[in-house]
Coordinates of C-alpha atoms (C1' of nucleotides) in Angstrom, one line a residue:
Chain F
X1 CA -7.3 -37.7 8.2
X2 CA -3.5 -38.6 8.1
X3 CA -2.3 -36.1 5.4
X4 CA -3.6 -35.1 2.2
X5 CA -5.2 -31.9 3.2
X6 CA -4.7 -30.0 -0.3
X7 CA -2.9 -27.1 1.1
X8 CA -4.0 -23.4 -0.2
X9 CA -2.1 -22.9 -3.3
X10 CA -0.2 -19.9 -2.4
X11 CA 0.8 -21.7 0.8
X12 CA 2.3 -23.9 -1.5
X13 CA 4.0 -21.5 -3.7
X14 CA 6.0 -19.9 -0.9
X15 CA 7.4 -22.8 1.0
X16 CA 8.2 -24.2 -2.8
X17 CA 6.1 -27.5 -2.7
X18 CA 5.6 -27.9 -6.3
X19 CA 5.3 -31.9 -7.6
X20 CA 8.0 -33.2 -8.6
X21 CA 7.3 -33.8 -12.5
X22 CA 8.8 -36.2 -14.4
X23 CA 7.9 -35.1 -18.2
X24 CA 8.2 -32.0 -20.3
X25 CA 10.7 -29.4 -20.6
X26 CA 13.0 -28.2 -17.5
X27 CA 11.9 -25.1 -15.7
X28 CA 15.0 -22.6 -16.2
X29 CA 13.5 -20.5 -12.9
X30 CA 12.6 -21.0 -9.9
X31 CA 9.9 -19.0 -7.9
X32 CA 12.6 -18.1 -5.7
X33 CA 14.3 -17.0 -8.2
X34 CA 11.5 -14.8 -9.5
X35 CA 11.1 -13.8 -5.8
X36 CA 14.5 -12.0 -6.0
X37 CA 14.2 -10.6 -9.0
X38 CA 11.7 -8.6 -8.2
X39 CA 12.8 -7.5 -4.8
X40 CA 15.7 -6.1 -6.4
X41 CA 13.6 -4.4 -8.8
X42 CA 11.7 -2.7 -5.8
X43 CA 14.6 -1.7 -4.0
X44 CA 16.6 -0.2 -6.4
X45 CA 13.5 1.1 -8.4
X46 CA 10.5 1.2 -6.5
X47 CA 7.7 -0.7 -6.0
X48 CA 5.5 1.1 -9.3
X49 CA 8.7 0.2 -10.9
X50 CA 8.5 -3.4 -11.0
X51 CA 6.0 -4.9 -14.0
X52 CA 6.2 -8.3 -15.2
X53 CA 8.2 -7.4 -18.3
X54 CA 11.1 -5.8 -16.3
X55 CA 11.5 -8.6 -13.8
X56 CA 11.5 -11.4 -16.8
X57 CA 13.9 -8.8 -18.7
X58 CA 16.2 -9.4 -15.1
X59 CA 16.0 -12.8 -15.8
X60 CA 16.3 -12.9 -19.0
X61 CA 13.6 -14.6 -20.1
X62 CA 10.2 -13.1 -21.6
X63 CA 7.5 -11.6 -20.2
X64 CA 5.1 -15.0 -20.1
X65 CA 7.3 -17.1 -19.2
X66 CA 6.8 -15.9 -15.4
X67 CA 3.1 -17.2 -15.8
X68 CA 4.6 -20.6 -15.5
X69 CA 5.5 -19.8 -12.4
X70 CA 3.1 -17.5 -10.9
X71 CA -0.5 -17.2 -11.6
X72 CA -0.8 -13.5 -11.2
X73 CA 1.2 -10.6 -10.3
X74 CA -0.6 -10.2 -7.1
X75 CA 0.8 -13.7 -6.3
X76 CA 3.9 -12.3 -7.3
X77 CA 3.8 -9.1 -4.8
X78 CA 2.7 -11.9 -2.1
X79 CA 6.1 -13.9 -2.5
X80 CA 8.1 -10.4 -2.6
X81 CA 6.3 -9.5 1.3
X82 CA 8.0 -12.7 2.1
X83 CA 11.3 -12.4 0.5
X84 CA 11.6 -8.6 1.7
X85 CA 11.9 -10.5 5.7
X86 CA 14.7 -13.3 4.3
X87 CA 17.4 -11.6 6.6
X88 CA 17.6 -13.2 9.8
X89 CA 20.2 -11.8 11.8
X90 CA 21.6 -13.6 14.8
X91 CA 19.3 -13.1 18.0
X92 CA 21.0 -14.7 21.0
X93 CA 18.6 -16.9 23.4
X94 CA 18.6 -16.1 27.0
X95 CA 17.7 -12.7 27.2
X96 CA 15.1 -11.3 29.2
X97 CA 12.1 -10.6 27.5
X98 CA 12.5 -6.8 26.9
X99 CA 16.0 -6.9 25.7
X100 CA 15.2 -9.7 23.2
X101 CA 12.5 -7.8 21.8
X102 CA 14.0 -4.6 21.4
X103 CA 16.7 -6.4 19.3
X104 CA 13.8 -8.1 17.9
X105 CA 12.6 -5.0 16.6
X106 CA 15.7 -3.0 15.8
X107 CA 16.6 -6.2 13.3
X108 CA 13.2 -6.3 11.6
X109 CA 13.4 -2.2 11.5
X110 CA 16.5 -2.8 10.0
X111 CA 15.4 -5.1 7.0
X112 CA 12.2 -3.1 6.3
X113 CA 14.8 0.0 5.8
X114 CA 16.0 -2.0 3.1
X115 CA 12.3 -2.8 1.3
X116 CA 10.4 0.6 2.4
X117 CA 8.2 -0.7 0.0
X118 CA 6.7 -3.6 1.7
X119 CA 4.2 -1.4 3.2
X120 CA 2.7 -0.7 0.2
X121 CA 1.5 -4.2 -0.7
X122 CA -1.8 -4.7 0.3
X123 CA -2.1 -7.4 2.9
X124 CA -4.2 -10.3 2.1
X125 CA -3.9 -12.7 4.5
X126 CA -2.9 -13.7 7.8
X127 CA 1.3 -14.9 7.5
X128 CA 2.1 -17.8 6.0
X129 CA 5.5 -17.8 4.5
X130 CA 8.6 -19.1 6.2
X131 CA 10.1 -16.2 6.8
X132 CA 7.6 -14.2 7.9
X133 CA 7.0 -16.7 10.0
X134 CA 10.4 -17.4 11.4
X135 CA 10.3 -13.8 12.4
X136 CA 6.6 -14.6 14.1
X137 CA 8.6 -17.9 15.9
X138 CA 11.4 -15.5 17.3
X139 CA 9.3 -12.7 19.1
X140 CA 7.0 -15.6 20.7
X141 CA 10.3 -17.3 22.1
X142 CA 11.5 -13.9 23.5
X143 CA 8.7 -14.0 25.7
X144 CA 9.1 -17.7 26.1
X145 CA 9.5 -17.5 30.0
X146 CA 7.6 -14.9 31.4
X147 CA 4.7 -16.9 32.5
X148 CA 2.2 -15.3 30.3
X149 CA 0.0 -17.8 28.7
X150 CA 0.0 -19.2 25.0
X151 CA -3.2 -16.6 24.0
X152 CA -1.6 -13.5 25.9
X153 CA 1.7 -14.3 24.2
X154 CA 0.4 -14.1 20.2
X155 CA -1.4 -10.6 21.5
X156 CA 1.4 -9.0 22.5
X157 CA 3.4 -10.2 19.5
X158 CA 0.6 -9.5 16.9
X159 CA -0.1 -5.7 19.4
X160 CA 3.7 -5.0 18.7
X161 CA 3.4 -6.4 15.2
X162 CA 1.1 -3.9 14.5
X163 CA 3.1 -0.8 16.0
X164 CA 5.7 -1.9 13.8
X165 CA 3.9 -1.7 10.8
X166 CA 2.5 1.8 11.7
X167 CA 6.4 2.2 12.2
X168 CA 6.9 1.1 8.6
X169 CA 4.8 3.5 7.2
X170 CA 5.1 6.6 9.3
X171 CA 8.9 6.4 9.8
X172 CA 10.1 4.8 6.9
X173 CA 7.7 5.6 4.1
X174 CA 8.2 9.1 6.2
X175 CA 11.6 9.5 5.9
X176 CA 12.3 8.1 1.9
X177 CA 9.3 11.2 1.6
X178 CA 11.8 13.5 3.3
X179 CA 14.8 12.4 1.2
X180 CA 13.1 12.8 -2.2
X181 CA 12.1 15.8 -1.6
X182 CA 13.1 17.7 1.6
X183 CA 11.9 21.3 0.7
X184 CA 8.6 20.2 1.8
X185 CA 9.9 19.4 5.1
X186 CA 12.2 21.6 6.7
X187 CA 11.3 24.8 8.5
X188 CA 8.8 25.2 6.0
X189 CA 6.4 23.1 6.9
X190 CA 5.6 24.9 10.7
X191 CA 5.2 27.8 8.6
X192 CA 2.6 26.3 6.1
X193 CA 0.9 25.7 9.2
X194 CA 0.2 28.5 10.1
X195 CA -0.6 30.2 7.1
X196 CA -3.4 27.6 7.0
X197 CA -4.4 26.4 9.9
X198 CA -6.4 29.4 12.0
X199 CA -5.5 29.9 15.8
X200 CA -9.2 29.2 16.4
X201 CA -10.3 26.4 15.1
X202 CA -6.9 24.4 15.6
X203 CA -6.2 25.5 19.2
X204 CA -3.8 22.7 20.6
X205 CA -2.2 22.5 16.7
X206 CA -1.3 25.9 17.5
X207 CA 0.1 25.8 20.8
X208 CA 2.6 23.2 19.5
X209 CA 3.6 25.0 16.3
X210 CA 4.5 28.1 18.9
X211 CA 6.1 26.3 21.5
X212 CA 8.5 25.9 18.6
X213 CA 8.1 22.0 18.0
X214 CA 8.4 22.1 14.1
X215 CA 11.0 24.6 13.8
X216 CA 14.1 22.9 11.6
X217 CA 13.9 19.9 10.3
X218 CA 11.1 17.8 11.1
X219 CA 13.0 14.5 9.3
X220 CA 11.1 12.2 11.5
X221 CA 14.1 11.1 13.9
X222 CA 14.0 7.8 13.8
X223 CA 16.0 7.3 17.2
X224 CA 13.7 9.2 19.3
X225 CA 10.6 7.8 17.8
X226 CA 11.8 4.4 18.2
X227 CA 13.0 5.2 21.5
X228 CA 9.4 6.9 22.5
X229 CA 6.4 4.8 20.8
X230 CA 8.2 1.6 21.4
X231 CA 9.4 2.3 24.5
X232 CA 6.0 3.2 25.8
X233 CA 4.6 -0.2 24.2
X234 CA 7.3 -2.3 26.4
X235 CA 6.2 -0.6 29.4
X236 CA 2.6 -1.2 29.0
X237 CA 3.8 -5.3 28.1
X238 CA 5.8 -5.2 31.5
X239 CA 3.2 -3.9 33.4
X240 CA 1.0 -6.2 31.7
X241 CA 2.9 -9.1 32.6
X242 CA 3.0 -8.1 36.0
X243 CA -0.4 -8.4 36.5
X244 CA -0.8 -11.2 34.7
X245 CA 1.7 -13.3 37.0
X246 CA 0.6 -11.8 40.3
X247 CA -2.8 -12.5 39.9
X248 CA -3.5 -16.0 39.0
X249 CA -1.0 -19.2 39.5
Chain B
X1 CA 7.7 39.1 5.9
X2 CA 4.1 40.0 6.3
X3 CA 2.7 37.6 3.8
X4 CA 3.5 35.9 0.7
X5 CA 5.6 33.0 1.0
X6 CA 4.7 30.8 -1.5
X7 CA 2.3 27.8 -0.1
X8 CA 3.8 24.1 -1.4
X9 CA 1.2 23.3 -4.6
X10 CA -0.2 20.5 -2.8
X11 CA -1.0 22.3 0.3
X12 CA -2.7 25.2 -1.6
X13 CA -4.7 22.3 -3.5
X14 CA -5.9 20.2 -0.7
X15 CA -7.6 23.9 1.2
X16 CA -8.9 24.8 -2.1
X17 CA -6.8 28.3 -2.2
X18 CA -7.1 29.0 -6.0
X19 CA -6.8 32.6 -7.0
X20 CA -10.0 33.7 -7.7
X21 CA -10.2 34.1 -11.6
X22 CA -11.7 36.9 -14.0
X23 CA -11.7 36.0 -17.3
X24 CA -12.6 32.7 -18.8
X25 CA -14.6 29.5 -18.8
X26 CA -16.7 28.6 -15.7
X27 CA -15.1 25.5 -13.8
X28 CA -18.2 22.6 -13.7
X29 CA -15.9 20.9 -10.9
X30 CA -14.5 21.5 -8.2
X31 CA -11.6 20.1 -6.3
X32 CA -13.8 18.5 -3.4
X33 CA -16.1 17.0 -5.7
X34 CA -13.6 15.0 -7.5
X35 CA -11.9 13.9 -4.3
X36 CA -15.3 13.1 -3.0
X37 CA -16.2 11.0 -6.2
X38 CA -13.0 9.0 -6.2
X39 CA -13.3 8.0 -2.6
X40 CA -16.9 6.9 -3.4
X41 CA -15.1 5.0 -6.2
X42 CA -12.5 3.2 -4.2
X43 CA -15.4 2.7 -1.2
X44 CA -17.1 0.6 -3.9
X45 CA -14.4 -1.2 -6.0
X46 CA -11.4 -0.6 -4.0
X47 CA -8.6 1.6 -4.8
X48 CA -6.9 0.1 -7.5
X49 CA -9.8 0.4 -9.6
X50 CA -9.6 4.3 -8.8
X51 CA -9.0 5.7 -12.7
X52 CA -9.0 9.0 -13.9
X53 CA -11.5 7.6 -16.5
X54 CA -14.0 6.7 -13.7
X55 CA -14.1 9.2 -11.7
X56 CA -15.1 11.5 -14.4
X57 CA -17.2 9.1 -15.9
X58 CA -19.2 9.3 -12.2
X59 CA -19.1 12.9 -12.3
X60 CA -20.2 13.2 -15.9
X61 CA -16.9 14.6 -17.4
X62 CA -14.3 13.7 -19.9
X63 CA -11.2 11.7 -18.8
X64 CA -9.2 14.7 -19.6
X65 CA -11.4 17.4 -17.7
X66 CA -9.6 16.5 -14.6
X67 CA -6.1 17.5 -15.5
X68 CA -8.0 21.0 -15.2
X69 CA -7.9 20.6 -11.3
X70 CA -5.3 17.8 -10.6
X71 CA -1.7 17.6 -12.0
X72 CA -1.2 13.8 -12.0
X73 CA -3.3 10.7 -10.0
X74 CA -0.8 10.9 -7.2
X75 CA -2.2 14.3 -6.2
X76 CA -6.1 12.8 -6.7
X77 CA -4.4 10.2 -4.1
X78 CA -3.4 12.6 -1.7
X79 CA -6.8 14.9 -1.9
X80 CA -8.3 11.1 -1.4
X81 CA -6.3 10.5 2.1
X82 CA -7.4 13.9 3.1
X83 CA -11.0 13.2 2.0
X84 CA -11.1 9.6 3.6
X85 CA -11.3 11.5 7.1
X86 CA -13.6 13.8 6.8
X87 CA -16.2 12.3 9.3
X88 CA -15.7 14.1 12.7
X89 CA -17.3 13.0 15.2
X90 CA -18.2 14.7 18.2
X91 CA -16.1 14.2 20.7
X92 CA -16.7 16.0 24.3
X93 CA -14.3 18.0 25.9
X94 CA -13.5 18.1 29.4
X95 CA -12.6 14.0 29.7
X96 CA -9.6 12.9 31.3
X97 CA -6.9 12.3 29.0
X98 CA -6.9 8.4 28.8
X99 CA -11.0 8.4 28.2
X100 CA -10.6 10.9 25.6
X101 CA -8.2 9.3 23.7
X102 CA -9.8 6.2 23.6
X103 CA -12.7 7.9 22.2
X104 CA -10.3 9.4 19.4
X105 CA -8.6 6.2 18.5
X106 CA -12.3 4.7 18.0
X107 CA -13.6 7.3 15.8
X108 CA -10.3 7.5 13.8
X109 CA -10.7 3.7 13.4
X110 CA -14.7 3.9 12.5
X111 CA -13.4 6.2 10.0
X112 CA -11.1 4.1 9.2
X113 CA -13.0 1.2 8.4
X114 CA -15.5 3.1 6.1
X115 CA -12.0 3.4 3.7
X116 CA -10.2 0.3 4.4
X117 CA -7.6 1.5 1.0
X118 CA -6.6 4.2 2.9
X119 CA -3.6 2.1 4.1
X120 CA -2.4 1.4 0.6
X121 CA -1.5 5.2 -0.3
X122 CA 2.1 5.5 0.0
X123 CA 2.7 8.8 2.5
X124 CA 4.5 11.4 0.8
X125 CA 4.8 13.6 3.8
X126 CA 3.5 14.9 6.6
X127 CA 0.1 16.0 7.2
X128 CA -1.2 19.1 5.5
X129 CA -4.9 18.7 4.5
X130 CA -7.3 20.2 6.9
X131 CA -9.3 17.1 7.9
X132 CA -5.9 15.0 9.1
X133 CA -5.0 18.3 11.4
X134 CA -8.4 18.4 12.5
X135 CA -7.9 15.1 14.1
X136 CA -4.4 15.9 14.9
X137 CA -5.2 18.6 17.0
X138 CA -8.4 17.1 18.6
X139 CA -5.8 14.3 20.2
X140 CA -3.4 16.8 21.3
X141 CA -6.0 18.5 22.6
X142 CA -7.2 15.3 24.7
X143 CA -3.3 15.6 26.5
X144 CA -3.9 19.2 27.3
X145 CA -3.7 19.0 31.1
X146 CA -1.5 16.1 31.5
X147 CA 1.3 18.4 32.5
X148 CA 3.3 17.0 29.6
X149 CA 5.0 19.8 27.6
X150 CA 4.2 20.1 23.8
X151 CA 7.1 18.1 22.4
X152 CA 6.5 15.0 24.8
X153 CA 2.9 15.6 23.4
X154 CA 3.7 15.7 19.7
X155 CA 5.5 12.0 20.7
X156 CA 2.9 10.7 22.4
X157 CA 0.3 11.4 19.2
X158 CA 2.8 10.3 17.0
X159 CA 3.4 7.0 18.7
X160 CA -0.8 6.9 19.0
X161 CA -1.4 7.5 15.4
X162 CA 2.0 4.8 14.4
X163 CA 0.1 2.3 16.1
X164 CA -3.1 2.7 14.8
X165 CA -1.8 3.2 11.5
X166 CA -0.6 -0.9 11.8
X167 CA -4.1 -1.4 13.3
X168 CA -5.2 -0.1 10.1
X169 CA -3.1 -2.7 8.1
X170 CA -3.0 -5.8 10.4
X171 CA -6.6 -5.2 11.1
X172 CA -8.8 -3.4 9.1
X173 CA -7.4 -4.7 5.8
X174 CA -7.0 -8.1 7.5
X175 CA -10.5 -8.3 7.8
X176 CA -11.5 -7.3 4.8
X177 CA -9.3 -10.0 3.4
X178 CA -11.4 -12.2 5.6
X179 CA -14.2 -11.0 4.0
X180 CA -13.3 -12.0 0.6
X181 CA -11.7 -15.3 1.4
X182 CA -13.0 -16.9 4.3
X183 CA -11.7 -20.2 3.5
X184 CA -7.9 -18.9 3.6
X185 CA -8.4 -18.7 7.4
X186 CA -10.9 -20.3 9.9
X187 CA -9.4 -23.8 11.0
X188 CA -7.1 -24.2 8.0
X189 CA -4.8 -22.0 9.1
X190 CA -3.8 -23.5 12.0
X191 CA -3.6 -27.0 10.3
X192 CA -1.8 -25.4 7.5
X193 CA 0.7 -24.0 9.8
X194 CA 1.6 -27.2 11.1
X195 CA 1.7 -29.2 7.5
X196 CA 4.6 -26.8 6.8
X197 CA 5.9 -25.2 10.2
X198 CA 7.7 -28.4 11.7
X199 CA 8.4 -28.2 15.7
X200 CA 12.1 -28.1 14.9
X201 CA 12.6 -25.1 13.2
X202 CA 9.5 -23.3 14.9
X203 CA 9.5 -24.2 18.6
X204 CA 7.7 -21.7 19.9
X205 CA 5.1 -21.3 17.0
X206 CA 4.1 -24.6 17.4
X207 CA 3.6 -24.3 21.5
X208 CA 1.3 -21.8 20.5
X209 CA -0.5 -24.3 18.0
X210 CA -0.8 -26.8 20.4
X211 CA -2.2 -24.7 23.1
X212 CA -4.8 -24.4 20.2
X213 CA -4.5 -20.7 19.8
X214 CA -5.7 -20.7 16.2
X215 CA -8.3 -23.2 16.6
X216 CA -11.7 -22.0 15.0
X217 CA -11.9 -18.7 13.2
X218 CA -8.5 -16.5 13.2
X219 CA -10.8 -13.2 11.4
X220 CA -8.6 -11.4 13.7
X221 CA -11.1 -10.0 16.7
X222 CA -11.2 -6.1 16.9
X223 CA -12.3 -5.8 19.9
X224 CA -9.7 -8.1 21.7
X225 CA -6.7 -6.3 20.1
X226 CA -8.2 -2.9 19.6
X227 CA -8.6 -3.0 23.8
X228 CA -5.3 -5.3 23.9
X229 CA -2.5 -3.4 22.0
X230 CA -4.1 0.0 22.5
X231 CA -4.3 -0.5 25.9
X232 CA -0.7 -1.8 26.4
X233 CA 0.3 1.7 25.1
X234 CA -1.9 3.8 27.4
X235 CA -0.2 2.1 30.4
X236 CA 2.6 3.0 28.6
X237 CA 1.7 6.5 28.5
X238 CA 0.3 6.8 31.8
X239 CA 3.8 5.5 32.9
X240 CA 5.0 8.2 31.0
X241 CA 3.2 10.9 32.4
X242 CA 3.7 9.7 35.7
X243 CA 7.3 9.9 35.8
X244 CA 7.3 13.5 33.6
X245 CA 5.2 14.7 35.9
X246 CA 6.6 13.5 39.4
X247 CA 10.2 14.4 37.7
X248 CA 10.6 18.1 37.4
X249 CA 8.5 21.2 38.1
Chain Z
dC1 C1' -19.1 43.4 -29.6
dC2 C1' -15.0 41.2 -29.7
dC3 C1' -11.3 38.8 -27.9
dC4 C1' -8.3 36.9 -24.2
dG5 C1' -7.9 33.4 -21.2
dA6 C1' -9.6 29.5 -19.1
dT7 C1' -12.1 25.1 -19.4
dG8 C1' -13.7 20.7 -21.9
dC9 C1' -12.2 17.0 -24.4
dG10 C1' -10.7 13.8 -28.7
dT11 C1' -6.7 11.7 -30.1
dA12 C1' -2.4 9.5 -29.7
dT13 C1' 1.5 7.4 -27.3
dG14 C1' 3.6 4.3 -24.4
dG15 C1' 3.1 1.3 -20.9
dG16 C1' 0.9 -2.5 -18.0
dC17 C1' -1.5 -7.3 -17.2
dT18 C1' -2.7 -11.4 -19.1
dA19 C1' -5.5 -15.0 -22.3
dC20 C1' -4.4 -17.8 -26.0
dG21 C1' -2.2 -20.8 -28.9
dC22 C1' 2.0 -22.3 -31.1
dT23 C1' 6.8 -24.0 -30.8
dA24 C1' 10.5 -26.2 -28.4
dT25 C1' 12.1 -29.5 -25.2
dT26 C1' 12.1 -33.4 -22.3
dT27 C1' 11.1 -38.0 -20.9
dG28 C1' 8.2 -42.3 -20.0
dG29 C1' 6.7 -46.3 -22.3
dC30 C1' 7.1 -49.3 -25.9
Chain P
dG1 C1' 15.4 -46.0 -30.8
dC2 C1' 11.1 -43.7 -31.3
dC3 C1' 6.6 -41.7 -30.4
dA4 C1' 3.4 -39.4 -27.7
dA5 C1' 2.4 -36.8 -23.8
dA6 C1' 3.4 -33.3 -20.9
dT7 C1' 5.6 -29.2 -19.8
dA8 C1' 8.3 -24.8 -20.5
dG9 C1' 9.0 -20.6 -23.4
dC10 C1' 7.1 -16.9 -25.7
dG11 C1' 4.9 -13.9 -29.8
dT12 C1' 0.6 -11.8 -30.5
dA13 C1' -3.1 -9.3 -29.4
dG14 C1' -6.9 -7.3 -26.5
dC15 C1' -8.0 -4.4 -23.1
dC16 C1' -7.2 -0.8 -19.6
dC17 C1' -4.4 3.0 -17.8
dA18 C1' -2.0 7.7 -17.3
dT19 C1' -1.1 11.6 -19.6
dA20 C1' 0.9 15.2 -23.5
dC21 C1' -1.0 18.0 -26.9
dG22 C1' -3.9 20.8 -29.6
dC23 C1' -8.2 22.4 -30.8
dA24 C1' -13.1 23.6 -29.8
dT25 C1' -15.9 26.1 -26.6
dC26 C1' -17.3 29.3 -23.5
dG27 C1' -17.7 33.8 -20.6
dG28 C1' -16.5 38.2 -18.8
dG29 C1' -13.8 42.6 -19.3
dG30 C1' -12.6 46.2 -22.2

DNA sequence: CCCCGATGCGTATGGGCTACGCTATTTGGC
DNA sequence: GCCAAATAGCGTAGCCCATACGCATCGGGG
């Protein structure tokens, strides 16, 4: 019972535990490498953009050579949702709780900005790759002295986890929508509302669209959002932690 | 003025506006009934096995027969996220705003469930089809006498529907991972956490490990976060509408 | 009754993933 | 030094996919 656990294979793969071999050629990639490659790929083309054939082509090797790397593409998209998180800025210790997670936040909103396209890869698993966890190690030590215990501490994290993601997709995926193609946006789209959507059967829809909410542009403002939904979260947390601390102990 | 500003394609497509035609071959399909066959579709096999070539094979067509009704796949995809919420349920009015919301947020998420690849379409926009402003309207319709005006209202939702739309990622789709794969989390993953995650460069992840957190089954309980980070944002909210509320007027 | 316009669909093109087997390269053991 | 084993690199081919195009087919208006 002292070690040799087999570990799952992909767990392997992303921490880059491989054997170390001693005959046969010399790989001329690494996974990590492969890893890169194909983020770049997404971000500068999409995540339909990136195939097996036009990562390899970045690397310049060909297209099966990858499969002595990676067993499948989808293994493939699993080490890009960990390479899109490699950015780790600076977060000071120290902080109170609320301040460490809004930077928390506003430095993970900041790398998914960069790889909008992480939401679109199916999740498969609960996180396992180093950076995805260092990120998961950071927001548990912002709330590292608040008194809240072990268990209360992962469900905040993963409750905020999970706003972020909704973030992800409604804000960011949101807004690259908007920049592609605005027209659809715009004034327009309080109007297409109400060609469409009857006084009588959307009642409350209707009071919004006349109080004037979706007149101009309606570009998702990512301050305010962030601001609002986030801000709200926080306050439910602090009053949560209240509770928690006054009660028991 | 009176009338005829062009609806966007898309909009027109997903309320089944089509001029009504004189001359000419009778359609065999309609609109619906492809959505409804490619949801079935990705309901039984998942979305990436969504072709054009099956859903016509289940509705008895040629491959090509459905370029008719639907310019490319990524508008079957959007008809499909419209589709995927088509199940109202009833819910009552008259409940105070918290109760009625809560009631929302579970039907949305039974819905939810039924189409777990719902989360994998990327958003192209904001909501137009009839089914995602039916339940639009039916939550601002649950903040109708909060005293909040429409704009704080149209926050509110948005934050609502951000969060459950990383409920729908983090939990639906985590659990349907769990289905697949059992073995990738129960007990191992905490084990497998600490063969790779040493103390040094994870403090805090590993307090949580030792406190035993992830010992037994991690299939990520619905329950305990659907009541945990849902709650944590109606205290928010009711925070919210507290101060809005005491503030002016 | 005929013909216009719309639908149905067969074919072809270009792409994607990946199984398979061959070649090239490296190194441990003799 | 040399061979054999083990490994990387990759060309080929099979299968599936989205979709452009052109022709066959149908149905109602004149």
């Amino acid at each position: 019972m002292t070690d040799e656990t087999e570990l799952p294979g992909q767990v392997a793969l992303l921490w880059g535990l491989r054997e170390t071999v001693r005959r046969g050629r010399k790989p001329s990639l690494t996974v990590a490498d492969i890893a890169r490659a194909a983020v770049e790929v997404a971000d500068a083309e999409g995540l339909a953009a990136v195939s097996m054939a036009k990562v390899a082509a970045r690397l310049g090797n060909s297209t099966m050579a990858l499969y002595r790397y990676v067993k499948s593409k989808d293994e493939l998209l699993l080490l890009m949702s960990d390479e899109a998180m490699a950015e780790r800025p600076d977060l000071p210790d120290g902080l109170d709780w609320r301040t460490a997670l809004t930077l928390w936040t506003q430095g993970l909103l900041a790398g998914l900005r960069r790889h909008p396209w992480t939401a679109q890869i199916p999740i498969s698993g609960p996180p396992v790759g180093p950076n995805n966890l260092w990120w998961f190690d950071r927001a548990l030590r912002a709330l590292g002295d608040t008194g809240l215990d072990e268990g209360d501490k992962v469900g905040v994290v993963m409750g905020l986890i999970t706003f972020l993601h909704g973030r992800l997709r409604l804000g960011i995926e949101l807004s690259a929508g908007y920049a592609e193609n605005p027209e659809a946006f715009g004034g327009q789209y309080g109007r297409a509302l109400t060609r469409v959507a009857d006084a009588h059967r959307y009642p409350a829809l209707n009071k919004v669209i006349a109080a004037g909410v979706f007149e101009g542009d309606v570009g998702y403002d990512e301050e305010a959002d962030g601001a609002f939904g986030l801000g709200l979260y926080l306050d439910g947390v602090a009053a949560f932690i209240e509770r928690r601390t006054v009660g028991p102990e």
